XYZ file of N, CA and C in Angstrom:
201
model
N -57.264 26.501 58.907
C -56.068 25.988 58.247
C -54.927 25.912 59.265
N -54.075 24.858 59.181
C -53.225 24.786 59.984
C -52.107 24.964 59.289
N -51.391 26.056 60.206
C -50.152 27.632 59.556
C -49.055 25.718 59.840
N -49.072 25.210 60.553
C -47.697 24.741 60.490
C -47.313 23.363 59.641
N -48.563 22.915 59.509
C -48.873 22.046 58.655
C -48.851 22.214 56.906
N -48.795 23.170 56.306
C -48.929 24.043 55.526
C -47.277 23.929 54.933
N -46.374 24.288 56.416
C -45.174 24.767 56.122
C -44.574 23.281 55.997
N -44.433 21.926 54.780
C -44.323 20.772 55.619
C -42.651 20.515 54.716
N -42.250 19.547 55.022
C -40.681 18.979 54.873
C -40.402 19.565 53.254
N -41.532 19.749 52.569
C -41.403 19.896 50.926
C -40.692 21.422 50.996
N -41.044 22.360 51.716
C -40.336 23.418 51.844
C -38.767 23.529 52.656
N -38.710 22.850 53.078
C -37.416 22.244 53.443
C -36.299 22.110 52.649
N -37.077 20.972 51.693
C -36.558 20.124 50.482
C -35.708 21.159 49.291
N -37.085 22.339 49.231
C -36.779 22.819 48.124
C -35.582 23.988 48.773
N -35.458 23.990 49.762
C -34.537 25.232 50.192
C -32.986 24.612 50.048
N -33.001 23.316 50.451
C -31.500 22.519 49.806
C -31.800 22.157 48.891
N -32.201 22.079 47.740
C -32.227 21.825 46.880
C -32.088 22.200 45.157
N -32.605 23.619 45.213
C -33.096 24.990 44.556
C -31.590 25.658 44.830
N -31.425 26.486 43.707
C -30.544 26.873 44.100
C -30.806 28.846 44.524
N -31.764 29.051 43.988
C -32.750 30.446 44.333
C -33.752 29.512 44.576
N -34.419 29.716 46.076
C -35.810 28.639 46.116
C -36.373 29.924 46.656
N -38.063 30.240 46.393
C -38.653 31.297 46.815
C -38.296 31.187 48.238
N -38.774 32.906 48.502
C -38.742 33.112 49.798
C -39.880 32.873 50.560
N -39.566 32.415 51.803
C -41.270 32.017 52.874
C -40.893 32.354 53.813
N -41.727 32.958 54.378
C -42.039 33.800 56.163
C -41.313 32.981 56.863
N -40.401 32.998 57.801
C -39.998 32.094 58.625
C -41.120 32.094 59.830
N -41.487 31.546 60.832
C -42.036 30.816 61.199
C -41.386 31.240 62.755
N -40.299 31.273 63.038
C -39.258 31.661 64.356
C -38.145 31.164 64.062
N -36.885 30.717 64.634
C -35.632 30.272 64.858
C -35.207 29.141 64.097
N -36.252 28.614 64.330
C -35.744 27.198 63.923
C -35.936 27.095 62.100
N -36.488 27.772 61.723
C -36.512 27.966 60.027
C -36.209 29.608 59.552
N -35.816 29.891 60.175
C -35.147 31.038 60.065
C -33.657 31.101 58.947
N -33.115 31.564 57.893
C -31.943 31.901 56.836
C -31.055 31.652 57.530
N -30.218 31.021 56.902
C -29.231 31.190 57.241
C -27.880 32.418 56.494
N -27.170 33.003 57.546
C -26.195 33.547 56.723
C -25.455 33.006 55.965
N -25.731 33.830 54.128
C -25.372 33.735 52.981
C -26.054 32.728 52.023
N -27.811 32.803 52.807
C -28.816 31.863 51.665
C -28.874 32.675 50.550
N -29.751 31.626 50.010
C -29.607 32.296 48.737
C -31.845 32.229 48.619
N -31.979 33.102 47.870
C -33.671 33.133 47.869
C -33.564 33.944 46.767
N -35.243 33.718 46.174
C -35.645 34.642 45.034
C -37.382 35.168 45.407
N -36.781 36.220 45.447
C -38.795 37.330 46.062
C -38.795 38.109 45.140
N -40.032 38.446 44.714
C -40.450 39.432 43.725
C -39.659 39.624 42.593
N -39.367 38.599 42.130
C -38.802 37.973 40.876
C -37.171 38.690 40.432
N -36.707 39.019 41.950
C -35.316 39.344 42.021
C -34.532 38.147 42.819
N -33.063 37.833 42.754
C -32.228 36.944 43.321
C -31.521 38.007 44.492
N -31.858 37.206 46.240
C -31.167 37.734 46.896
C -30.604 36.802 47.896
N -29.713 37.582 48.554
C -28.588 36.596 49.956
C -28.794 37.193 51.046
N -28.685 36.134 51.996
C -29.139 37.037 53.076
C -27.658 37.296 53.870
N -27.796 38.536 54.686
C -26.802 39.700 55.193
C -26.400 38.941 56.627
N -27.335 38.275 57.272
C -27.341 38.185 58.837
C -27.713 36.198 58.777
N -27.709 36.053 59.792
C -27.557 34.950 60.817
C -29.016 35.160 61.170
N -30.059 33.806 60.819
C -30.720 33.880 61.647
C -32.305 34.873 61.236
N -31.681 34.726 59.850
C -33.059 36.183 58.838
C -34.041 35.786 58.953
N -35.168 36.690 59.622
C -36.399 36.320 59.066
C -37.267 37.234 58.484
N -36.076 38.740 58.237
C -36.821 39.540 57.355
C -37.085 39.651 56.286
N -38.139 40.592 55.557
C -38.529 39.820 53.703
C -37.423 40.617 53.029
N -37.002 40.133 52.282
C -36.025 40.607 51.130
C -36.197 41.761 50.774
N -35.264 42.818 50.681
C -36.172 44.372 50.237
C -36.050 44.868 51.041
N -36.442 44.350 53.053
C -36.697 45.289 53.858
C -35.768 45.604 54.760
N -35.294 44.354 55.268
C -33.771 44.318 56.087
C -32.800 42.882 56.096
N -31.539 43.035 56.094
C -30.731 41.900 56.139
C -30.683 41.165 54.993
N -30.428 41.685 53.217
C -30.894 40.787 52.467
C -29.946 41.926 51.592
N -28.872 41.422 50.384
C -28.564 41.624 49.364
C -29.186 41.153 47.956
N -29.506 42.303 47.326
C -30.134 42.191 45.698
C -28.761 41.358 45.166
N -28.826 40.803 44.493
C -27.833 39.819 43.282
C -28.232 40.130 42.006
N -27.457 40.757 41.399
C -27.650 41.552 39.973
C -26.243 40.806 39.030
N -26.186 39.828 38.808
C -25.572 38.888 38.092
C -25.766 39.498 36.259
């Protein structure tokens, strides 16, 4: 299976688009969070803390949103 092929423009799409769009592994730099995304993992809403995130929600650089 090809890992990058996998990852294709549709995940992109849904990250401007969505306004919580799941969270996905970044990949390196170039798809990496930006500071103050917005994502939803393990069926919680979170933001990310840092510039540049590619850690999973939960573990580092990522605020829970309890709305």
């Amino acid at each position: 299976r090809d890992y990058y092929a996998s990852r294709g423009l549709g995940d992109v799409y849904k990250r401007q688009t969505e306004e919580w769009p799941e969270w996905i592994q970044p990949i390196g730099a170039h798809d990496a969070y930006d500071l103050g995304a917005k994502v939803s993992h393990n069926g919680k809403h979170w933001t990310s803390d840092v510039a540049a995130n590619v850690w999973e929600p939960g573990v580092y650089g990522w605020t829970e949103v309890t709305e």
